[in-house]
Amino acid sequence: MADGSRPWIVRRLVWVFLIAVTTMCLVAPAAAILGWLSPAADTSATFTYGALTTVSLATAGIAVLALVDYRPSRHTTLAALAGIAAVVLCGAPLATAWTFAVDHGTTGAECPECALTTYFTAGPLGGYARDDLAFRHLLCPDNRARLATQAHDMAATLAALTTGLFKVEAQPATTEVNGQRATVTAKAAFTFADTADAGATRITVMTTPWTFNLVNDDGWRICEVTAPDLCQQVIACNRTGLPTPAPSPTTTDPRQHLREMLPCGPRDPFPQYHDCPTPTAT
């Protein structure tokens, strides 16, 4: 190799290094931000996206440098530019959308009992702690819509008839595992605020056992839930519907509904826990 070629090689190596470092400095923060904003991508997917995107864009930049230096034939130049354009204009946007905008599904729970915890905390009964994506991944795909509707209906019933659900906790469970299937039986403790006030007394109601049927499909997923009747065990529901008060032009207080749910009020969801006077016949 002639000495006169040494500066040429050094110059190209410096440019290659600059292209690689610049690309990495641009892609790494973008991948980290997209991974933080997107619920569909985990840490592994974000890292893989960043590494592959950096290599692809750096290779495209180096290819442009080679075209400028070697000045190949017109056909070769056009083919190379078409490939570079495909990577930059098509490959990068598609990879971004596939990684951060498409829900690929995550693994289920690590253990059958862990699935119960996620069901009560991430699902509709979880209140402010709910995580719809985690709850969706916890359910078996074939029964996902039905199980989600079941949980939403229970949460809606509690929200309509109480001043606020504080939390639901699964109690120590009994688990039977048979290969890739498991049945978990556990009671649930429902904790409510007695009134809508910030310093309200909390009421905890224990239910009879719930039964969960699970399948180990890339983690434990819930396929069937047999829940107790909340209207019999947790709150005092009116199965025929709550009476609708007659319209009155003088009653416009939006807090009237909450007042009626105070202890011993007409809509008290926990009369069995309050020492209420027995109404006298008129």
Coordinates of N, CA and C in Angstrom, one line a residue, residues 9 19 45-46 59 67 69 77 100 104 118 130 137 145 148 161 170 174 184 192 197 214 224 269 271:
I9 N -7.1 7.2 3.5 CA -7.8 6.2 4.4 C -8.1 6.9 5.7
I19 N -19.9 10.2 11.2 CA -21.3 9.9 10.8 C -21.9 8.9 11.8
A45 N -37.4 -3.6 23.4 CA -37.8 -3.2 22.1 C -37.2 -1.8 21.8
T46 N -37.2 -0.9 22.8 CA -36.6 0.4 22.5 C -35.1 0.3 22.2
T59 N -25.1 3.5 8.1 CA -24.7 2.9 6.8 C -25.2 3.7 5.6
L67 N -20.3 7.2 -2.5 CA -20.7 7.6 -3.8 C -20.0 8.9 -4.2
D69 N -17.1 9.9 -3.2 CA -15.6 9.6 -3.4 C -15.4 8.8 -4.7
T77 N -25.1 4.5 -9.2 CA -25.4 5.6 -8.4 C -26.9 5.7 -8.1
F100 N -43.3 1.5 18.3 CA -43.9 2.3 19.3 C -45.4 2.5 19.2
H104 N -47.9 -5.1 20.6 CA -47.5 -6.5 20.3 C -47.9 -7.4 21.4
T118 N -52.8 -8.2 39.7 CA -52.9 -7.3 38.6 C -54.3 -7.1 38.2
R130 N -55.4 2.0 37.9 CA -55.7 1.2 36.8 C -54.7 1.4 35.6
H137 N -53.5 -7.2 28.5 CA -52.6 -8.3 28.3 C -52.8 -9.4 29.3
A145 N -62.7 -9.7 25.5 CA -63.8 -8.8 25.5 C -64.9 -9.1 26.5
A148 N -63.4 -8.2 30.0 CA -63.3 -6.8 30.2 C -64.7 -6.2 30.5
L161 N -73.3 3.5 43.0 CA -74.0 3.3 44.2 C -73.1 3.6 45.5
A170 N -56.8 -8.8 46.8 CA -57.0 -10.2 46.9 C -56.4 -10.8 48.2
T174 N -55.9 -19.9 47.3 CA -55.6 -21.3 47.2 C -55.4 -21.6 45.7
V184 N -57.3 -20.6 40.7 CA -57.0 -19.8 41.9 C -58.3 -19.4 42.6
F192 N -64.0 1.0 50.9 CA -64.7 2.2 50.5 C -64.5 3.4 51.4
D197 N -66.1 12.9 51.9 CA -65.1 13.8 52.5 C -63.7 13.2 52.5
L214 N -56.9 -19.9 34.9 CA -55.7 -19.3 34.2 C -55.1 -20.3 33.3
E224 N -61.1 -17.1 32.8 CA -62.4 -17.1 33.3 C -62.4 -16.6 34.7
P269 N -75.2 3.1 50.8 CA -74.8 1.8 50.2 C -74.4 0.7 51.3
P271 N -75.9 0.2 54.7 CA -76.8 0.4 55.9 C -76.5 -0.6 57.0

